[in-house]
Amino acid sequence: KSLPEESHLAINDNGKMAASLDKVNDAVTLMPQEPFPRGQNLNNGMQTIDKDAFTVNQREIEAHQANLQHLCRICGGSFKNDPGKRSHPVHGPVDDEMQALLKKKERRATSWPDLLNKVFKIDVREDMDTIHPTKFCHNCWSVIQRKFSNVPCEVYFPRKGTMEWHPHSTSCDVCGTSSHGIKRKKQDPSPQGGKRLRIIAEHARKIKYARSQKQVNSKGIMKKITNCKKIHLSTKMLTVDYPVDFVKSISCQICEHILADPVETTCKHLFCRLCILKCLKIIGSYCPSCRYPCFPTDLVNPVRSFLSILNTLAVRCPVKDCQEEVTLGKYSHHLSGHKEKKE
């Protein structure tokens, strides 16, 4: 071959090789420069899952805390049941109306935790916002008012105890959902069957009331129950001839003796502590004077001013050859002196 043809073939071969080299370089540039890190990808996936789970749990806790704001700390009732939607702060100051009642009873309380501890026996000082509600309902407020008010109130608190609160969980009663689904509502009984049950219950209640009324109305029976003639002082031992109404106010309404260790019921009747406890145990949980519901836990001490008046009353010593006039507050000390002389 001639020289120009050879040079032409060489140029063509060089052009083909250059084109193939360009394709290889393009392929190399398209491929990743380093191998793909599979472990790092898995870690990133786990982190995103953890973040999603954390946000879901955080939302549930926030929803749980929002639901708590609509519930009572003491009884667990909903504020929506109250037409006025009244509520009171658990850790706030006592309102003016309650302060006035406490002043009449010669007691003091500046904050609600003190009163809640006295009435319901619960300590709210260590409550957590994520577990415990921060308010209590007006019904529980009325129960506290009944404790210190002079007017009987037809408001009762369940005797089973106060509400126990737990942290949020999958079977949370506050949020109303559980792993097994929403709890079904109880079906109301048929009106025909309910009316019949009410009639039977009312008839049984009237029979029970009539029987107990016959047994309790007699003061002689109650005096036999207490049997405190030897340990309580008679009103005849008073040295001053007080008016009849005043004598009744300082005497027990069961044994009719001078009040010994007096206690006051919710209906504002006064009894000797020993007498009322015996009667409540035998005749039932109601006041012997007016039959208002009464429990041993409802008994409180009278106001201090009444106790001071009671202790200043003068009585005559029943011991022979003594006849000394002694105040009721010093009577037990005076009587112990006679016992020491005999010994």
mmCIF file of C-alpha atoms in Angstrom:
data_model
loop_
_atom_site.group_PDB
_atom_site.id
_atom_site.type_symbol
_atom_site.label_atom_id
_atom_site.label_comp_id
_atom_site.label_asym_id
_atom_site.label_seq_id
_atom_site.Cartn_x
_atom_site.Cartn_y
_atom_site.Cartn_z
ATOM 1 C CA LYS A 1 0.000 0.000 0.000
ATOM 2 C CA SER A 2 1.021 3.559 -0.564
ATOM 3 C CA LEU A 3 1.929 5.856 2.332
ATOM 4 C CA PRO A 4 -1.200 8.060 2.262
ATOM 5 C CA GLU A 5 -3.504 4.999 2.619
ATOM 6 C CA GLU A 6 -1.504 3.650 5.614
ATOM 7 C CA SER A 7 -1.675 7.035 7.328
ATOM 8 C CA HIS A 8 -5.448 7.164 6.701
ATOM 9 C CA LEU A 9 -6.012 3.744 8.312
ATOM 10 C CA ALA A 10 -3.915 4.700 11.326
ATOM 11 C CA ILE A 11 -6.017 7.835 11.845
ATOM 12 C CA ASN A 12 -9.248 5.768 11.699
ATOM 13 C CA ASP A 13 -7.902 3.255 14.284
ATOM 14 C CA ASN A 14 -6.845 6.054 16.599
ATOM 15 C CA GLY A 15 -10.304 7.639 16.307
ATOM 16 C CA LYS A 16 -12.048 4.360 17.211
ATOM 17 C CA MET A 17 -9.781 3.823 20.228
ATOM 18 C CA ALA A 18 -10.379 7.383 21.423
ATOM 19 C CA ALA A 19 -14.152 6.903 21.151
ATOM 20 C CA SER A 20 -14.000 3.648 23.139
ATOM 21 C CA LEU A 21 -11.856 5.312 25.806
ATOM 22 C CA ASP A 22 -14.416 8.142 26.138
ATOM 23 C CA LYS A 23 -17.251 5.586 26.695
ATOM 24 C CA VAL A 24 -15.235 3.836 29.417
ATOM 25 C CA ASN A 25 -14.530 7.145 31.155
ATOM 26 C CA ASP A 26 -18.249 8.047 31.035
ATOM 27 C CA ALA A 27 -19.153 4.691 32.578
ATOM 28 C CA VAL A 28 -16.589 5.180 35.315
ATOM 29 C CA THR A 29 -17.928 8.623 36.133
ATOM 30 C CA LEU A 30 -21.475 7.212 36.344
ATOM 31 C CA MET A 31 -20.386 4.509 38.846
ATOM 32 C CA PRO A 32 -20.008 5.556 42.525
ATOM 33 C CA GLN A 33 -16.450 6.353 43.520
ATOM 34 C CA GLU A 34 -16.716 4.377 46.825
ATOM 35 C CA PRO A 35 -18.689 1.324 47.846
ATOM 36 C CA PHE A 36 -22.188 2.131 49.433
ATOM 37 C CA PRO A 37 -22.139 1.903 53.284
ATOM 38 C CA ARG A 38 -24.972 -0.512 54.114
ATOM 39 C CA GLY A 39 -24.493 -0.381 57.941
ATOM 40 C CA GLN A 40 -24.844 3.389 58.030
ATOM 41 C CA ASN A 41 -28.107 3.203 56.080
ATOM 42 C CA LEU A 42 -29.569 0.739 58.609
ATOM 43 C CA ASN A 43 -28.568 2.966 61.533
ATOM 44 C CA ASN A 44 -30.211 5.955 59.888
ATOM 45 C CA GLY A 45 -33.392 3.901 59.404
ATOM 46 C CA MET A 46 -33.438 2.858 63.066
ATOM 47 C CA GLN A 47 -32.941 6.454 64.163
ATOM 48 C CA THR A 48 -35.908 7.637 62.115
ATOM 49 C CA ILE A 49 -38.084 4.841 63.562
ATOM 50 C CA ASP A 50 -37.046 5.811 67.108
ATOM 51 C CA LYS A 51 -37.812 9.464 66.390
ATOM 52 C CA ASP A 52 -41.267 8.534 65.053
ATOM 53 C CA ALA A 53 -41.995 6.365 68.111
ATOM 54 C CA PHE A 54 -40.837 9.170 70.416
ATOM 55 C CA THR A 55 -43.083 11.713 68.712
ATOM 56 C CA VAL A 56 -46.065 9.312 68.921
ATOM 57 C CA ASN A 57 -45.441 8.678 72.645
ATOM 58 C CA GLN A 58 -45.028 12.396 73.237
ATOM 59 C CA ARG A 59 -48.329 13.093 71.502
ATOM 60 C CA GLU A 60 -50.090 10.412 73.570
ATOM 61 C CA ILE A 61 -48.700 11.854 76.808
ATOM 62 C CA GLU A 62 -49.763 15.357 75.800
ATOM 63 C CA ALA A 63 -53.257 14.083 74.947
ATOM 64 C CA HIS A 64 -53.356 12.201 78.267
ATOM 65 C CA GLN A 65 -52.355 15.360 80.126
ATOM 66 C CA ALA A 66 -55.032 17.340 78.274
ATOM 67 C CA ASN A 67 -57.660 14.751 79.295
ATOM 68 C CA LEU A 68 -56.565 15.042 82.928
ATOM 69 C CA GLN A 69 -57.467 18.741 82.917
ATOM 70 C CA HIS A 70 -61.151 17.773 82.541
ATOM 71 C CA LEU A 71 -61.176 15.354 85.518
ATOM 72 C CA CYS A 72 -61.413 15.809 89.284
ATOM 73 C CA ARG A 73 -58.291 14.976 91.302
ATOM 74 C CA ILE A 74 -60.293 13.510 94.192
ATOM 75 C CA CYS A 75 -63.276 11.574 92.780
ATOM 76 C CA GLY A 76 -62.227 11.297 89.109
ATOM 77 C CA GLY A 77 -65.491 12.812 87.854
ATOM 78 C CA SER A 78 -65.686 14.944 84.731
ATOM 79 C CA PHE A 79 -66.224 18.695 84.918
ATOM 80 C CA LYS A 80 -68.561 18.374 81.928
ATOM 81 C CA ASN A 81 -71.196 16.787 84.203
ATOM 82 C CA ASP A 82 -71.470 20.053 86.140
ATOM 83 C CA PRO A 83 -73.779 22.524 84.328
ATOM 84 C CA GLY A 84 -71.618 25.442 85.468
ATOM 85 C CA LYS A 85 -68.360 23.509 84.850
ATOM 86 C CA ARG A 86 -67.048 24.781 88.187
ATOM 87 C CA SER A 87 -63.629 23.639 89.387
ATOM 88 C CA HIS A 88 -61.097 24.595 92.036
ATOM 89 C CA PRO A 89 -57.272 24.449 91.890
ATOM 90 C CA VAL A 90 -55.725 21.681 93.969
ATOM 91 C CA HIS A 91 -52.647 23.733 94.883
ATOM 92 C CA GLY A 92 -54.346 27.151 95.016
ATOM 93 C CA PRO A 93 -55.444 29.295 97.962
ATOM 94 C CA VAL A 94 -58.700 28.644 99.816
ATOM 95 C CA ASP A 95 -61.585 30.774 98.532
ATOM 96 C CA ASP A 96 -63.312 33.427 100.650
ATOM 97 C CA GLU A 97 -66.494 31.408 101.246
ATOM 98 C CA MET A 98 -64.555 28.477 102.706
ATOM 99 C CA GLN A 99 -62.395 30.852 104.767
ATOM 100 C CA ALA A 100 -65.555 32.310 106.334
ATOM 101 C CA LEU A 101 -66.803 28.815 107.265
ATOM 102 C CA LEU A 102 -63.445 27.914 108.797
ATOM 103 C CA LYS A 103 -63.458 31.126 110.805
ATOM 104 C CA LYS A 104 -66.822 30.192 112.318
ATOM 105 C CA LYS A 105 -65.385 26.826 113.329
ATOM 106 C CA GLU A 106 -62.301 28.574 114.791
ATOM 107 C CA ARG A 107 -60.003 26.821 112.335
ATOM 108 C CA ARG A 108 -57.437 28.074 109.857
ATOM 109 C CA ALA A 109 -56.268 26.850 106.480
ATOM 110 C CA THR A 110 -54.517 28.948 103.854
ATOM 111 C CA SER A 111 -54.177 26.410 101.034
ATOM 112 C CA TRP A 112 -56.276 23.562 99.650
ATOM 113 C CA PRO A 113 -53.684 20.780 100.263
ATOM 114 C CA ASP A 114 -54.181 21.171 104.034
ATOM 115 C CA LEU A 115 -57.964 20.884 103.782
ATOM 116 C CA LEU A 116 -57.841 17.995 101.292
ATOM 117 C CA ASN A 117 -55.547 16.105 103.649
ATOM 118 C CA LYS A 118 -57.897 16.668 106.608
ATOM 119 C CA VAL A 119 -61.132 15.767 104.826
ATOM 120 C CA PHE A 120 -60.129 13.117 102.256
ATOM 121 C CA LYS A 121 -56.829 11.910 103.825
ATOM 122 C CA ILE A 122 -54.811 12.425 100.624
ATOM 123 C CA ASP A 123 -51.519 14.276 100.174
ATOM 124 C CA VAL A 124 -51.431 16.271 96.927
ATOM 125 C CA ARG A 125 -48.131 18.065 97.540
ATOM 126 C CA GLU A 126 -46.118 15.506 95.554
ATOM 127 C CA ASP A 127 -48.502 15.317 92.574
ATOM 128 C CA MET A 128 -47.156 15.270 89.002
ATOM 129 C CA ASP A 129 -48.933 17.081 86.152
ATOM 130 C CA THR A 130 -48.424 14.107 83.818
ATOM 131 C CA ILE A 131 -50.174 11.710 86.243
ATOM 132 C CA HIS A 132 -52.530 13.722 88.463
ATOM 133 C CA PRO A 133 -55.203 16.310 87.584
ATOM 134 C CA THR A 134 -54.574 19.811 88.899
ATOM 135 C CA LYS A 135 -58.199 20.658 89.803
ATOM 136 C CA PHE A 136 -61.090 19.176 91.793
ATOM 137 C CA CYS A 137 -64.818 19.413 91.139
ATOM 138 C CA HIS A 138 -67.461 21.479 92.913
ATOM 139 C CA ASN A 139 -69.116 18.331 94.295
ATOM 140 C CA CYS A 140 -65.970 17.534 96.314
ATOM 141 C CA TRP A 141 -65.865 21.199 97.333
ATOM 142 C CA SER A 142 -69.420 20.757 98.689
ATOM 143 C CA VAL A 143 -68.259 17.719 100.679
ATOM 144 C CA ILE A 144 -65.581 19.897 102.311
ATOM 145 C CA GLN A 145 -68.186 22.593 102.949
ATOM 146 C CA ARG A 146 -70.483 20.054 104.604
ATOM 147 C CA LYS A 147 -67.654 19.234 107.014
ATOM 148 C CA PHE A 148 -67.576 22.796 108.350
ATOM 149 C CA SER A 149 -71.037 24.192 107.515
ATOM 150 C CA ASN A 150 -73.927 24.586 109.939
ATOM 151 C CA VAL A 151 -76.476 23.483 107.324
ATOM 152 C CA PRO A 152 -76.759 19.765 106.399
ATOM 153 C CA CYS A 153 -75.968 19.152 102.739
ATOM 154 C CA GLU A 154 -77.355 16.305 100.640
ATOM 155 C CA VAL A 155 -73.972 15.662 99.003
ATOM 156 C CA TYR A 156 -72.184 12.391 99.622
ATOM 157 C CA PHE A 157 -68.759 11.120 98.705
ATOM 158 C CA PRO A 158 -68.245 7.459 97.707
ATOM 159 C CA ARG A 159 -67.029 5.552 100.751
ATOM 160 C CA LYS A 160 -64.736 3.273 98.734
ATOM 161 C CA GLY A 161 -62.016 5.910 98.741
ATOM 162 C CA THR A 162 -60.475 8.554 96.540
ATOM 163 C CA MET A 163 -59.320 8.053 92.954
ATOM 164 C CA GLU A 164 -55.952 6.387 92.362
ATOM 165 C CA TRP A 165 -53.986 7.797 89.419
ATOM 166 C CA HIS A 166 -51.397 5.951 87.328
ATOM 167 C CA PRO A 167 -49.019 6.952 84.498
ATOM 168 C CA HIS A 168 -50.211 6.730 80.891
ATOM 169 C CA SER A 169 -50.171 3.224 79.364
ATOM 170 C CA THR A 170 -51.732 1.270 76.514
ATOM 171 C CA SER A 171 -54.721 0.354 78.723
ATOM 172 C CA CYS A 172 -55.215 3.871 80.090
ATOM 173 C CA ASP A 173 -58.665 4.489 81.583
ATOM 174 C CA VAL A 174 -58.286 8.249 81.290
ATOM 175 C CA CYS A 175 -57.803 8.207 77.519
ATOM 176 C CA GLY A 176 -60.664 5.712 77.107
ATOM 177 C CA THR A 177 -58.789 3.271 74.842
ATOM 178 C CA SER A 178 -57.044 -0.043 75.434
ATOM 179 C CA SER A 179 -55.319 -2.782 73.501
ATOM 180 C CA HIS A 180 -58.628 -4.714 73.437
ATOM 181 C CA GLY A 181 -60.610 -1.755 72.127
ATOM 182 C CA ILE A 182 -62.932 0.814 73.642
ATOM 183 C CA LYS A 183 -64.923 -0.420 76.610
ATOM 184 C CA ARG A 184 -68.594 -0.961 75.906
ATOM 185 C CA LYS A 185 -71.188 1.080 77.715
ATOM 186 C CA LYS A 186 -73.499 -0.723 80.060
ATOM 187 C CA GLN A 187 -76.988 -1.223 78.698
ATOM 188 C CA ASP A 188 -79.736 0.454 80.662
ATOM 189 C CA PRO A 189 -82.259 -1.931 82.192
ATOM 190 C CA SER A 190 -85.743 -1.979 80.766
ATOM 191 C CA PRO A 191 -88.009 0.696 82.313
ATOM 192 C CA GLN A 192 -90.628 -1.894 83.263
ATOM 193 C CA GLY A 193 -88.176 -4.033 85.232
ATOM 194 C CA GLY A 194 -86.528 -0.970 86.785
ATOM 195 C CA LYS A 195 -89.863 0.375 88.036
ATOM 196 C CA ARG A 196 -90.705 -2.961 89.641
ATOM 197 C CA LEU A 197 -87.328 -3.090 91.399
ATOM 198 C CA ARG A 198 -87.796 0.457 92.685
ATOM 199 C CA ILE A 199 -91.199 -0.408 94.133
ATOM 200 C CA ILE A 200 -89.821 -3.498 95.881
ATOM 201 C CA ALA A 201 -86.811 -1.580 97.231
ATOM 202 C CA GLU A 202 -89.013 1.285 98.469
ATOM 203 C CA HIS A 203 -91.381 -1.158 100.215
ATOM 204 C CA ALA A 204 -88.456 -2.953 101.901
ATOM 205 C CA ARG A 205 -86.980 0.402 102.949
ATOM 206 C CA LYS A 206 -90.265 1.472 104.576
ATOM 207 C CA ILE A 207 -90.524 -1.807 106.504
ATOM 208 C CA LYS A 208 -86.927 -1.526 107.673
ATOM 209 C CA TYR A 209 -87.428 2.108 108.670
ATOM 210 C CA ALA A 210 -90.603 1.299 110.645
ATOM 211 C CA ARG A 211 -88.890 -1.528 112.545
ATOM 212 C CA SER A 212 -85.803 0.522 113.371
ATOM 213 C CA GLN A 213 -87.964 3.515 114.325
ATOM 214 C CA LYS A 214 -89.804 1.475 116.956
ATOM 215 C CA GLN A 215 -86.522 0.261 118.406
ATOM 216 C CA VAL A 216 -84.697 3.591 118.481
ATOM 217 C CA ASN A 217 -87.436 6.041 119.464
ATOM 218 C CA SER A 218 -87.333 4.923 123.075
ATOM 219 C CA LYS A 219 -84.659 6.797 125.021
ATOM 220 C CA GLY A 220 -84.677 4.051 127.620
ATOM 221 C CA ILE A 221 -83.287 1.593 125.053
ATOM 222 C CA MET A 222 -80.486 3.963 124.091
ATOM 223 C CA LYS A 223 -79.609 4.540 127.736
ATOM 224 C CA LYS A 224 -79.369 0.787 128.200
ATOM 225 C CA ILE A 225 -77.073 0.608 125.173
ATOM 226 C CA THR A 226 -74.706 3.227 126.569
ATOM 227 C CA ASN A 227 -74.941 2.250 130.275
ATOM 228 C CA CYS A 228 -72.789 5.216 131.321
ATOM 229 C CA LYS A 229 -74.432 6.188 134.623
ATOM 230 C CA LYS A 230 -71.319 5.315 136.644
ATOM 231 C CA ILE A 231 -68.799 7.146 134.468
ATOM 232 C CA HIS A 232 -70.687 10.308 133.336
ATOM 233 C CA LEU A 233 -71.882 13.172 135.564
ATOM 234 C CA SER A 234 -75.557 13.988 136.019
ATOM 235 C CA THR A 235 -76.869 17.493 135.295
ATOM 236 C CA LYS A 236 -78.165 17.572 138.908
ATOM 237 C CA MET A 237 -74.556 18.012 140.074
ATOM 238 C CA LEU A 238 -74.418 21.547 138.610
ATOM 239 C CA THR A 239 -74.147 24.149 141.362
ATOM 240 C CA VAL A 240 -76.089 26.822 139.464
ATOM 241 C CA ASP A 241 -79.734 26.527 138.437
ATOM 242 C CA TYR A 242 -79.234 27.161 134.709
ATOM 243 C CA PRO A 243 -82.135 27.534 132.238
ATOM 244 C CA VAL A 244 -83.527 24.322 130.812
ATOM 245 C CA ASP A 245 -82.414 25.117 127.251
ATOM 246 C CA PHE A 246 -78.856 25.797 128.409
ATOM 247 C CA VAL A 247 -78.745 22.501 130.313
ATOM 248 C CA LYS A 248 -79.915 20.672 127.201
ATOM 249 C CA SER A 249 -77.172 22.320 125.141
ATOM 250 C CA ILE A 250 -74.430 21.024 127.485
ATOM 251 C CA SER A 251 -75.877 17.533 127.946
ATOM 252 C CA CYS A 252 -75.625 14.445 125.763
ATOM 253 C CA GLN A 253 -78.765 13.756 123.744
ATOM 254 C CA ILE A 254 -78.469 10.005 124.362
ATOM 255 C CA CYS A 255 -77.646 9.599 128.057
ATOM 256 C CA GLU A 256 -78.763 13.155 129.129
ATOM 257 C CA HIS A 257 -75.650 13.521 131.297
ATOM 258 C CA ILE A 258 -73.145 16.366 131.159
ATOM 259 C CA LEU A 259 -71.088 16.015 127.977
ATOM 260 C CA ALA A 260 -67.934 13.973 128.501
ATOM 261 C CA ASP A 261 -65.369 14.162 125.687
ATOM 262 C CA PRO A 262 -68.012 15.775 123.444
ATOM 263 C CA VAL A 263 -68.177 15.256 119.680
ATOM 264 C CA GLU A 264 -70.283 16.947 117.016
ATOM 265 C CA THR A 265 -72.048 15.210 114.134
ATOM 266 C CA THR A 266 -72.576 16.522 110.609
ATOM 267 C CA CYS A 267 -76.123 17.537 111.585
ATOM 268 C CA LYS A 268 -74.690 19.619 114.491
ATOM 269 C CA HIS A 269 -75.882 17.470 117.400
ATOM 270 C CA LEU A 270 -73.653 16.936 120.445
ATOM 271 C CA PHE A 271 -73.018 13.592 122.146
ATOM 272 C CA CYS A 272 -70.524 11.984 124.469
ATOM 273 C CA ARG A 273 -67.944 10.220 122.330
ATOM 274 C CA LEU A 274 -68.492 6.864 124.054
ATOM 275 C CA CYS A 275 -72.293 7.080 123.775
ATOM 276 C CA ILE A 276 -72.464 7.930 120.068
ATOM 277 C CA LEU A 277 -69.887 5.295 119.107
ATOM 278 C CA LYS A 278 -71.859 2.587 120.901
ATOM 279 C CA CYS A 279 -75.130 3.683 119.283
ATOM 280 C CA LEU A 280 -73.639 3.866 115.787
ATOM 281 C CA LYS A 281 -72.309 0.352 116.208
ATOM 282 C CA ILE A 282 -75.640 -1.100 117.347
ATOM 283 C CA ILE A 283 -78.480 0.926 115.767
ATOM 284 C CA GLY A 284 -76.766 1.890 112.484
ATOM 285 C CA SER A 285 -74.961 4.752 110.787
ATOM 286 C CA TYR A 286 -77.349 7.630 111.457
ATOM 287 C CA CYS A 287 -77.848 10.311 114.091
ATOM 288 C CA PRO A 288 -79.984 9.121 117.063
ATOM 289 C CA SER A 289 -81.666 12.561 117.250
ATOM 290 C CA CYS A 290 -82.667 13.303 113.641
ATOM 291 C CA ARG A 291 -81.695 10.111 111.720
ATOM 292 C CA TYR A 292 -79.403 12.053 109.396
ATOM 293 C CA PRO A 293 -76.647 9.806 107.925
ATOM 294 C CA CYS A 294 -73.704 9.736 110.307
ATOM 295 C CA PHE A 295 -70.478 7.724 110.352
ATOM 296 C CA PRO A 296 -67.718 7.507 112.997
ATOM 297 C CA THR A 297 -65.366 9.278 110.585
ATOM 298 C CA ASP A 298 -67.759 12.272 110.449
ATOM 299 C CA LEU A 299 -67.476 13.019 114.183
ATOM 300 C CA VAL A 300 -65.475 16.164 114.983
ATOM 301 C CA ASN A 301 -64.621 18.140 118.107
ATOM 302 C CA PRO A 302 -66.832 21.177 118.880
ATOM 303 C CA VAL A 303 -65.400 24.676 118.628
ATOM 304 C CA ARG A 304 -62.916 25.703 121.316
ATOM 305 C CA SER A 305 -65.103 28.471 122.708
ATOM 306 C CA PHE A 306 -67.843 25.924 123.514
ATOM 307 C CA LEU A 307 -65.316 23.590 125.170
ATOM 308 C CA SER A 308 -63.957 26.455 127.283
ATOM 309 C CA ILE A 309 -67.502 27.314 128.472
ATOM 310 C CA LEU A 310 -68.130 23.638 129.261
ATOM 311 C CA ASN A 311 -64.920 23.318 131.278
ATOM 312 C CA THR A 312 -65.715 26.424 133.383
ATOM 313 C CA LEU A 313 -69.045 25.038 134.642
ATOM 314 C CA ALA A 314 -69.053 24.386 138.390
ATOM 315 C CA VAL A 315 -70.169 20.995 139.737
ATOM 316 C CA ARG A 316 -70.471 19.745 143.298
ATOM 317 C CA CYS A 317 -68.202 16.906 144.357
ATOM 318 C CA PRO A 318 -70.264 13.709 144.990
ATOM 319 C CA VAL A 319 -67.857 12.357 147.626
ATOM 320 C CA LYS A 320 -69.243 12.350 151.184
ATOM 321 C CA ASP A 321 -67.927 14.995 153.589
ATOM 322 C CA CYS A 322 -66.520 17.032 150.670
ATOM 323 C CA GLN A 323 -69.277 18.972 148.870
ATOM 324 C CA GLU A 324 -66.633 21.163 147.270
ATOM 325 C CA GLU A 325 -67.470 23.116 144.124
ATOM 326 C CA VAL A 326 -65.059 22.247 141.322
ATOM 327 C CA THR A 327 -64.953 23.340 137.694
ATOM 328 C CA LEU A 328 -65.628 20.610 135.164
ATOM 329 C CA GLY A 329 -62.134 20.945 133.707
ATOM 330 C CA LYS A 330 -60.514 20.187 137.073
ATOM 331 C CA TYR A 331 -63.039 17.586 138.236
ATOM 332 C CA SER A 332 -61.021 14.518 137.213
ATOM 333 C CA HIS A 333 -57.924 15.875 138.989
ATOM 334 C CA HIS A 334 -59.979 16.581 142.135
ATOM 335 C CA LEU A 335 -61.499 13.099 142.099
ATOM 336 C CA SER A 336 -58.083 11.455 141.701
ATOM 337 C CA GLY A 337 -57.008 13.272 144.893
ATOM 338 C CA HIS A 338 -59.799 11.537 146.820
ATOM 339 C CA LYS A 339 -58.662 8.161 145.475
ATOM 340 C CA GLU A 340 -55.089 8.796 146.604
ATOM 341 C CA LYS A 341 -56.305 9.669 150.126
ATOM 342 C CA LYS A 342 -58.246 6.398 150.336
ATOM 343 C CA GLU A 343 -55.238 4.389 149.244
#
